[in-house]
mmCIF file of C-alpha atoms and ligand atoms in Angstrom:
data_model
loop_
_atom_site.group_PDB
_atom_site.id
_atom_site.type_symbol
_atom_site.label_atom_id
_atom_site.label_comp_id
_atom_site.label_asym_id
_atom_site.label_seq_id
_atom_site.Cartn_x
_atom_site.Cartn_y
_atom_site.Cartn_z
ATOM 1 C CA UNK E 1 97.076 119.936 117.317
ATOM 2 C CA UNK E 2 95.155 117.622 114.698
ATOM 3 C CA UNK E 3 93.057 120.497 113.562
ATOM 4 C CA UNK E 4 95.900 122.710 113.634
ATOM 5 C CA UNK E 5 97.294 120.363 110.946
ATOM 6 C CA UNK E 6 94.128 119.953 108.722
ATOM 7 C CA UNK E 7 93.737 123.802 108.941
ATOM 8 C CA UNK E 8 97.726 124.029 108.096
ATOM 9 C CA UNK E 9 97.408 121.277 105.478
ATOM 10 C CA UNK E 10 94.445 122.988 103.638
ATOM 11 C CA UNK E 11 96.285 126.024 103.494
ATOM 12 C CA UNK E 12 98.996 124.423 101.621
ATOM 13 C CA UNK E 13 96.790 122.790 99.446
ATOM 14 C CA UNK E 14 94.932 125.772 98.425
ATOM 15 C CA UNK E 15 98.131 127.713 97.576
ATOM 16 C CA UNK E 16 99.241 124.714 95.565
ATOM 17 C CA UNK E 17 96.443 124.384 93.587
ATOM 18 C CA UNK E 18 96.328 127.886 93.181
ATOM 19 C CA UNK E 19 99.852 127.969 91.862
ATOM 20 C CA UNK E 20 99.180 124.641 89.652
ATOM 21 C CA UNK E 21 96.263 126.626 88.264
ATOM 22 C CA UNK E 22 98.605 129.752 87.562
ATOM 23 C CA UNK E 23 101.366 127.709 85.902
ATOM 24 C CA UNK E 24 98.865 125.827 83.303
ATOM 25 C CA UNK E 25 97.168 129.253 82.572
ATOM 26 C CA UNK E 26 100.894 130.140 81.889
ATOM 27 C CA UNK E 27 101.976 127.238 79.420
ATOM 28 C CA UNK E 28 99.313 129.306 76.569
ATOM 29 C CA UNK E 29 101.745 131.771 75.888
ATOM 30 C CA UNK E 30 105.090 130.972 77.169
ATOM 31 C CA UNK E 31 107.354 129.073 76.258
ATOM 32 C CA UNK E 32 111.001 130.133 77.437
ATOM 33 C CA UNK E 33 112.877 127.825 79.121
ATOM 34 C CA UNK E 34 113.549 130.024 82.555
ATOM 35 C CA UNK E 35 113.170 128.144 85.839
ATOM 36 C CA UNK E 36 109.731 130.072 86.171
ATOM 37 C CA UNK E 37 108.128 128.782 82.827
ATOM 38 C CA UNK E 38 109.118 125.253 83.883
ATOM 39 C CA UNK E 39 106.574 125.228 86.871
ATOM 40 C CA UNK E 40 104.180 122.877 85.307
ATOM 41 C CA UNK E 41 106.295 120.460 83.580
ATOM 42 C CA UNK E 42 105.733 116.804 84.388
ATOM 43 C CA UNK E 43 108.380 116.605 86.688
ATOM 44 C CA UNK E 44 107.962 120.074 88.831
ATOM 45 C CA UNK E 45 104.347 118.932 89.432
ATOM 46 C CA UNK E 46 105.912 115.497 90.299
ATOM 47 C CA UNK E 47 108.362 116.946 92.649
ATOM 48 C CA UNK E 48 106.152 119.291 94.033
ATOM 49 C CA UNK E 49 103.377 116.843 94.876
ATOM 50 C CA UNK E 50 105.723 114.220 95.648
ATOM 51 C CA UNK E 51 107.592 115.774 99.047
ATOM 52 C CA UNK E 52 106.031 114.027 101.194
ATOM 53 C CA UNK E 53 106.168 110.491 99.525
ATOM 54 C CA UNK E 54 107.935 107.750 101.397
ATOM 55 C CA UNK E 55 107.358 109.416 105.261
ATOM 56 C CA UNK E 56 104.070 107.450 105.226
ATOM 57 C CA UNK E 57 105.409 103.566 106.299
ATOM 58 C CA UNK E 58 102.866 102.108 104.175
ATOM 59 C CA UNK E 59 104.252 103.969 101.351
ATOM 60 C CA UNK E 60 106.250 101.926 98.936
ATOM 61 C CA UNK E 61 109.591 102.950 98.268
ATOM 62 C CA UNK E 62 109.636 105.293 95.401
ATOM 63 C CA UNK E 63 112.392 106.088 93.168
ATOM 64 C CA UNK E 64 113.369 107.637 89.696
ATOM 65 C CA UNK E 65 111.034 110.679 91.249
ATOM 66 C CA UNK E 66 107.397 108.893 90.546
ATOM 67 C CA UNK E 67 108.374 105.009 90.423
ATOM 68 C CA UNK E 68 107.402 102.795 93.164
ATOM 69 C CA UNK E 69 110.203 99.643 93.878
ATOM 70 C CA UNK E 70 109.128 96.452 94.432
ATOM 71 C CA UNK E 71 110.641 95.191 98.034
ATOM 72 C CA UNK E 72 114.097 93.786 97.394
ATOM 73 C CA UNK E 73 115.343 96.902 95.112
ATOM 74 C CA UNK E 74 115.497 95.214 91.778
ATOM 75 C CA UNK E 75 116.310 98.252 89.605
ATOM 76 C CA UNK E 76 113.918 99.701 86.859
ATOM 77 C CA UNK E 77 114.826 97.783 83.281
ATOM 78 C CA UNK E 78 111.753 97.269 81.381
ATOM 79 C CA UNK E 79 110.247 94.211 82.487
ATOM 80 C CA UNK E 80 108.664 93.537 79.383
ATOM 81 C CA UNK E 81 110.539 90.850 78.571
ATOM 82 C CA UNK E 82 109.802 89.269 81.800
ATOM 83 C CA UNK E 83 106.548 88.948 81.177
ATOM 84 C CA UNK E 84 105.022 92.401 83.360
ATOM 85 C CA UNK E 85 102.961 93.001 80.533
ATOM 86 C CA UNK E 86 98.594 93.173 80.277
ATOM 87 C CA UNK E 87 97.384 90.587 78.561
ATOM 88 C CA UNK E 88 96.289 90.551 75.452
ATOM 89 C CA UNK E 89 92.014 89.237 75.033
ATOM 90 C CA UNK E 90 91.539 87.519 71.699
ATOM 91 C CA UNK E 91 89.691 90.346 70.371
ATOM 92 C CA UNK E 92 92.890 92.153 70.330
ATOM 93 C CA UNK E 93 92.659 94.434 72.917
ATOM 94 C CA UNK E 94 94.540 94.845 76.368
ATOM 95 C CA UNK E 95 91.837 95.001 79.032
ATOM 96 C CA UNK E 96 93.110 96.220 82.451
ATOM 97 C CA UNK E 97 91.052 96.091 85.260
ATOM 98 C CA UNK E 98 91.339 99.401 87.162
ATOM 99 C CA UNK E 99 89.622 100.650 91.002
ATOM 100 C CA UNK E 100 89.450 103.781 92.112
ATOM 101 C CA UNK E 101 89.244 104.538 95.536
ATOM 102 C CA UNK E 102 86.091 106.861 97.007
ATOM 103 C CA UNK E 103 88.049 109.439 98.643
ATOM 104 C CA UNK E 104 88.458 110.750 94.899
ATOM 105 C CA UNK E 105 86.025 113.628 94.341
ATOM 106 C CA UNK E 106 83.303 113.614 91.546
ATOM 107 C CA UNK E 107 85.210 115.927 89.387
ATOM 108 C CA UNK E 108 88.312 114.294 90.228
ATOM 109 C CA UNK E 109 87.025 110.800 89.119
ATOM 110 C CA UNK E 110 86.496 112.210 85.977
ATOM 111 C CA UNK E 111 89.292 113.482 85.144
ATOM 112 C CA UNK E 112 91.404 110.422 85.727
ATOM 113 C CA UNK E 113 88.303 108.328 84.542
ATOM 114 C CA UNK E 114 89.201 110.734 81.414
ATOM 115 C CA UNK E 115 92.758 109.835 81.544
ATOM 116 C CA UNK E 116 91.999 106.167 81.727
ATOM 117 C CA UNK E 117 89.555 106.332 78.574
ATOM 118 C CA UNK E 118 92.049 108.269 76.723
ATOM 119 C CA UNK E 119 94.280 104.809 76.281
ATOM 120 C CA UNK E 120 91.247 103.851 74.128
ATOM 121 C CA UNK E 121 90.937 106.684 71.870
ATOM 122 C CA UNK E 122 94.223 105.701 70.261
ATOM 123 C CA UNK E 123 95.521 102.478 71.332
ATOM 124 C CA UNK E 124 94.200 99.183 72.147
ATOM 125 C CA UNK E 125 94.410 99.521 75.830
ATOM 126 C CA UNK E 126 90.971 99.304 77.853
ATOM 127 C CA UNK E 127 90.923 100.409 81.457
ATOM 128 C CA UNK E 128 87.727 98.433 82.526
ATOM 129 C CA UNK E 129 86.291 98.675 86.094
ATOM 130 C CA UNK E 130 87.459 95.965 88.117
ATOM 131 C CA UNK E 131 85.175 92.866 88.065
ATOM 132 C CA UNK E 132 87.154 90.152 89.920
ATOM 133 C CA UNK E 133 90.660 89.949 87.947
ATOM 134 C CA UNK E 134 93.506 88.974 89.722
ATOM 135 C CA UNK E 135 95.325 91.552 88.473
ATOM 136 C CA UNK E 136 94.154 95.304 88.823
ATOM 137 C CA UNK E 137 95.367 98.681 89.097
ATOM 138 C CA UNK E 138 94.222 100.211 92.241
ATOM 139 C CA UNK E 139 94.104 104.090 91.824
ATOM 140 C CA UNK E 140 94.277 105.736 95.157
ATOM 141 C CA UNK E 141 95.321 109.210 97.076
ATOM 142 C CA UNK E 142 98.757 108.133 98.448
ATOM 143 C CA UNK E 143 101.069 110.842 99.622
ATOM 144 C CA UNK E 144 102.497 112.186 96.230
ATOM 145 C CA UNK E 145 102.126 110.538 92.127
ATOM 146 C CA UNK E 146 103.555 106.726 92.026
ATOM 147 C CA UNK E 147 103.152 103.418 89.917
ATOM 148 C CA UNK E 148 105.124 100.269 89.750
ATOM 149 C CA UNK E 149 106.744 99.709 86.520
ATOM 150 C CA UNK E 150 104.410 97.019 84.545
ATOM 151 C CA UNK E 151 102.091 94.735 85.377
ATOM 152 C CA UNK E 152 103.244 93.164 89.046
ATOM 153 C CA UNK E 153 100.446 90.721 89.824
ATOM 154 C CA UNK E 154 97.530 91.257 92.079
ATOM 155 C CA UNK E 155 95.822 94.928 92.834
ATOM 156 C CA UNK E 156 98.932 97.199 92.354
ATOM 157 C CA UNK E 157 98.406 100.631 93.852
ATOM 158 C CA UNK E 158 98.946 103.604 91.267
ATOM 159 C CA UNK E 159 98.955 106.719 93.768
ATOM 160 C CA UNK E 160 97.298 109.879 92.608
ATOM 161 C CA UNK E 161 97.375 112.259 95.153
ATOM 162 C CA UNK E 162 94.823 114.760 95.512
ATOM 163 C CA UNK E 163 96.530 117.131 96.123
ATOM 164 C CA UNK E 164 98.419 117.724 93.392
ATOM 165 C CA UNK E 165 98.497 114.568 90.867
ATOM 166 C CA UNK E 166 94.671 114.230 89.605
ATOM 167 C CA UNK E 167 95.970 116.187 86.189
ATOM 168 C CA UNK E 168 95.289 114.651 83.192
ATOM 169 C CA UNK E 169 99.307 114.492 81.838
ATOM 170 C CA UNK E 170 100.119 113.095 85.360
ATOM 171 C CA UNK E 171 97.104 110.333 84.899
ATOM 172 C CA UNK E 172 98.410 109.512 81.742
ATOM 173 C CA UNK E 173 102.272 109.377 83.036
ATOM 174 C CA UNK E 174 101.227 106.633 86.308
ATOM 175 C CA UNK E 175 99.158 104.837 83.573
ATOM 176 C CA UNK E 176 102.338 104.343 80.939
ATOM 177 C CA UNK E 177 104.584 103.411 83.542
ATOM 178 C CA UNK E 178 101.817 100.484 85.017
ATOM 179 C CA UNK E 179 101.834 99.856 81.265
ATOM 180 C CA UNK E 180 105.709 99.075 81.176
ATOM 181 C CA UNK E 181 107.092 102.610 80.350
ATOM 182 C CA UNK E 182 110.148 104.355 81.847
ATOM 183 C CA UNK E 183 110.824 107.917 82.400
ATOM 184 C CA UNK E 184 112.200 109.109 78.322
ATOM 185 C CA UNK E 185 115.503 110.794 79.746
ATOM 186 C CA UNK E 186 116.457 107.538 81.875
ATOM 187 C CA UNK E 187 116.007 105.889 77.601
ATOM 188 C CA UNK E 188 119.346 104.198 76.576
ATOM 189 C CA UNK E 189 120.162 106.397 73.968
ATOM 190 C CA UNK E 190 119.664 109.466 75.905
ATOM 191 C CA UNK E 191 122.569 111.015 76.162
ATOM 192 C CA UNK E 192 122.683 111.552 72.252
ATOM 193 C CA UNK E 193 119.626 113.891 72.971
ATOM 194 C CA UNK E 194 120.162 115.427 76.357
ATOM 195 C CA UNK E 195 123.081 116.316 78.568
ATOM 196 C CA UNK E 196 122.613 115.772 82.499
ATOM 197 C CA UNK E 197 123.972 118.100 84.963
ATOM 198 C CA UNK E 198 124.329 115.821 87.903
ATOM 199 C CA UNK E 199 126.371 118.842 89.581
ATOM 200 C CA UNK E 200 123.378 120.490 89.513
ATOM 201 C CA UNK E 201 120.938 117.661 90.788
ATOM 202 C CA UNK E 202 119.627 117.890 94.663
ATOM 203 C CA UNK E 203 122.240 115.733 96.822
ATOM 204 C CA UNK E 204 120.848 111.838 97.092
ATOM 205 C CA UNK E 205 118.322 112.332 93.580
ATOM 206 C CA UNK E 206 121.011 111.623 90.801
ATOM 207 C CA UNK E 207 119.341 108.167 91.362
ATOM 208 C CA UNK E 208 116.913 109.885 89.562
ATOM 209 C CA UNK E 209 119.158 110.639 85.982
ATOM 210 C CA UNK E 210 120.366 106.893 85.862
ATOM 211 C CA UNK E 211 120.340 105.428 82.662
ATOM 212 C CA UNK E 212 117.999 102.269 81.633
ATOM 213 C CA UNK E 213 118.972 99.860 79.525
ATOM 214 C CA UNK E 214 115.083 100.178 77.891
ATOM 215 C CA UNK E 215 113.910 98.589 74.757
ATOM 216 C CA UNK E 216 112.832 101.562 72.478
ATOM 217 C CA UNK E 217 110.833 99.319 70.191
ATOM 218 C CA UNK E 218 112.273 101.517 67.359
ATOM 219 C CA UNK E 219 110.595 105.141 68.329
ATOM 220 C CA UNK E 220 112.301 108.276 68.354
ATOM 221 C CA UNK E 221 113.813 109.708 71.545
ATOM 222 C CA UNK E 222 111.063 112.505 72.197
ATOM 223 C CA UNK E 223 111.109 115.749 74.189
ATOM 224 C CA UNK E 224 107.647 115.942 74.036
ATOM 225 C CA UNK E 225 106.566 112.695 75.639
ATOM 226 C CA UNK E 226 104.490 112.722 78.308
ATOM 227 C CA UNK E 227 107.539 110.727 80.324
ATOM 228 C CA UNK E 228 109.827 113.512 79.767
ATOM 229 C CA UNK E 229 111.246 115.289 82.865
ATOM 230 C CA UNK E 230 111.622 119.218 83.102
ATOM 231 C CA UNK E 231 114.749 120.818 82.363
ATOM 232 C CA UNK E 232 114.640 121.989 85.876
ATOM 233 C CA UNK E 233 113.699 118.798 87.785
ATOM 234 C CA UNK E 234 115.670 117.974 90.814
ATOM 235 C CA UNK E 235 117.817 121.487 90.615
ATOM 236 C CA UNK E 236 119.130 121.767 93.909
ATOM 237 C CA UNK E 237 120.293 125.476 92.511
ATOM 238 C CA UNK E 238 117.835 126.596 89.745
ATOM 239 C CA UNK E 239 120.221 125.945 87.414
ATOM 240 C CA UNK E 240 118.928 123.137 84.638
ATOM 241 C CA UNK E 241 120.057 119.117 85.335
ATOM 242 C CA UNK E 242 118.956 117.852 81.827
ATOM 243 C CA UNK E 243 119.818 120.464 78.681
ATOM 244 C CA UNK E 244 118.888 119.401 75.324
ATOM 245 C CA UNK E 245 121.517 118.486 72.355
ATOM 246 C CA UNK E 246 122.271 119.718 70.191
ATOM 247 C CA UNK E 247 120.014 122.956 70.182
ATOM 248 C CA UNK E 248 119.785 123.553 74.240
ATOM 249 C CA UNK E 249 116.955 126.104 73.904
ATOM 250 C CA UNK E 250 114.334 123.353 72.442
ATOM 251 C CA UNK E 251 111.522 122.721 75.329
ATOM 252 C CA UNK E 252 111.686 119.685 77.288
ATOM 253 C CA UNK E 253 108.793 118.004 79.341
ATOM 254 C CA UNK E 254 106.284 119.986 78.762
ATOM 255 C CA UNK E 255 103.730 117.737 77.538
ATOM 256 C CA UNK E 256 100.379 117.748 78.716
ATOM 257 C CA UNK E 257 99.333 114.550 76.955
ATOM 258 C CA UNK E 258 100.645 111.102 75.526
ATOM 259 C CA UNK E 259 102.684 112.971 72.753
ATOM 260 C CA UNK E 260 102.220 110.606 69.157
ATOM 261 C CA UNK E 261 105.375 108.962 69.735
ATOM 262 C CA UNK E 262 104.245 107.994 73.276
ATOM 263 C CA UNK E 263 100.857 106.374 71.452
ATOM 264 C CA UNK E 264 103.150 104.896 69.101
ATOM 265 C CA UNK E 265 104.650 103.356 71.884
ATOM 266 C CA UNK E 266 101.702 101.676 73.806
ATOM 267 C CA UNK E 267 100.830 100.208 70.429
ATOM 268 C CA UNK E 268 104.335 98.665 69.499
ATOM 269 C CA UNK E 269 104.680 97.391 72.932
ATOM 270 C CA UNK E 270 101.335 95.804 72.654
ATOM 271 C CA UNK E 271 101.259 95.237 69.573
ATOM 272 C CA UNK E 272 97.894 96.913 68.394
ATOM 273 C CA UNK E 273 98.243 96.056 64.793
ATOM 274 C CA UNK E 274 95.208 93.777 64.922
ATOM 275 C CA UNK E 275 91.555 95.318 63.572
ATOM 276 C CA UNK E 276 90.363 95.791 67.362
ATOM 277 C CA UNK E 277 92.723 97.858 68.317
ATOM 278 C CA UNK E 278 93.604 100.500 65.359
ATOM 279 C CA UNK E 279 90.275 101.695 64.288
ATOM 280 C CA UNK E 280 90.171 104.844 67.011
ATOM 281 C CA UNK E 281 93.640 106.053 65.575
ATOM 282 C CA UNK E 282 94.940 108.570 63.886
ATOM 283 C CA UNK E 283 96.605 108.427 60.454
ATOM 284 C CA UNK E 284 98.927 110.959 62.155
ATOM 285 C CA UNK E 285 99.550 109.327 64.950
ATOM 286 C CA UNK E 286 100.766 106.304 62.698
ATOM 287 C CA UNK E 287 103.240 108.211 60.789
ATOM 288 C CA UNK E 288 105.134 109.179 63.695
ATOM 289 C CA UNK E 289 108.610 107.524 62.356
HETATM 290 ZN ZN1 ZN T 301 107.221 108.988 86.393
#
């Protein structure tokens, strides 16, 4: 029976990753807005490795599709201004002590070793390897891709399953919401920029389309942020739950890294104005607004 299961389970592994694999090759040249092209948007490959999350009782409870509740069911808000954010080193920068667990494979270690350095590249975020902080981010292979919102005190597990969530868009995505950062359609303003179709939604995962009362820190609403859900995601009929307004046929979710306004974001939050921390970016990436 066990090794029925592993032989099952590897089976439906290798035909995920095999359809993962076709989708990406797919986002080169298309980009309709059909049920089919939306296979690898942030929130299909969510869904898709997240269908198992929650039957495992160590699992925390996970909601808004990807964000793991503390006990007690407080809801989502930004808790930035309840102090859940990295602290700042004098130097400027935001070091954040991060594990990963050794059930990750070489190559997938770096890739979300990748994901992790990326934060530097353009912010003033440091994932550094834990070295006995209290508070850490423990990457592991739960069942399905989770992370607490903000920093929550102690090792916090950010789940990157292996089977589907060691991508670097989906690394990126766990990291912003550890950082603080909701999903962008769940943004207070969101319903000048997208419609939701809760008709449309599976039964039991409108949860998922609530609004947040977030703090925007003055960016644009952005389709193309990396914390952007599919215009398919959650379709119990393959009919879309979140269309764009005014023009419906612009993409959605489609990212497949921190768009500029998502960098923007990390640095207002943190406030990387200081030398440390702006050095690595772009002059594009600071003209965002
Ligand atoms: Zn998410």
């Amino acid at each position: 029976m066990i090794l029925q299961t592993a032989v099952l389970s590897l089976l439906f592994c290798s035909i995920q990753s095999f359809r993962l694999q076709d989708s990406f090759e797919m986002t080169v040249e298309s980009s309709g807005n059909t049920i089919e092209d939306d296979d690898f948007s942030i929130s299909t490959l969510l869904e898709k490795a997240n269908a198992n999350v929650g039957k495992n009782l160590d699992d925390p409870l996970v909601m808004f599709g990807d964000i793991a509740m503390p006990t007690g069911l407080q809801n989502a808000d930004p808790c930035t201004a309840r102090g859940c954010l990295w602290q700042k080193a004098g130097d400027g920068n935001v070091y954040v002590p991060y594990r990963i667990s050794n059930e990750f494979s070489q190559r997938e270690r770096s890739t979300i070793i990748q994901g992790l350095r990326s934060f530097a590249q353009s912010t003033c975020i440091r994932f550094t390897p834990l070295n006995r902080q209290r508070d850490f981010v423990d990457i592991q292979s739960r069942s399905g891709c989770f992370s607490f919102i903000g920093r929550r005190g102690g090792g916090q597990v950010v789940s990157l399953s292996r089977q589907g969530c060691v991508f670097q868009q989906i690394v990126q995505h766990e990291l912003l919401h550890a950082l603080g950062f909701n999903h962008e359609q769940t943004r207070s303003d969101r319903d000048e920029h997208v419609r939701i179709l809760l008709q449309n939604v599976i039964p039991g995962m409108e949860h998922n389309f609530r609004r947040i009362d977030t703090i925007n820190l003055g960016t644009p609403y952005d389709y193309n942020s990396v914390m952007h859900y599919g215009r398919f995601a959650f379709s119990r009929n393959r009919e879309p739950t979140i269309i764009p307004i005014p023009d419906p046929n612009v993409a959605i979710g489609r990212a497949t890294e921190m768009s500029p306004t998502d960098i923007l974001r990390v640095n207002r939050l943190y406030r990387c104005n200081s030398t440390a921390s702006t050095s690595g970016m772009k002059p594009q990436q600071l003209d965002v607004l």
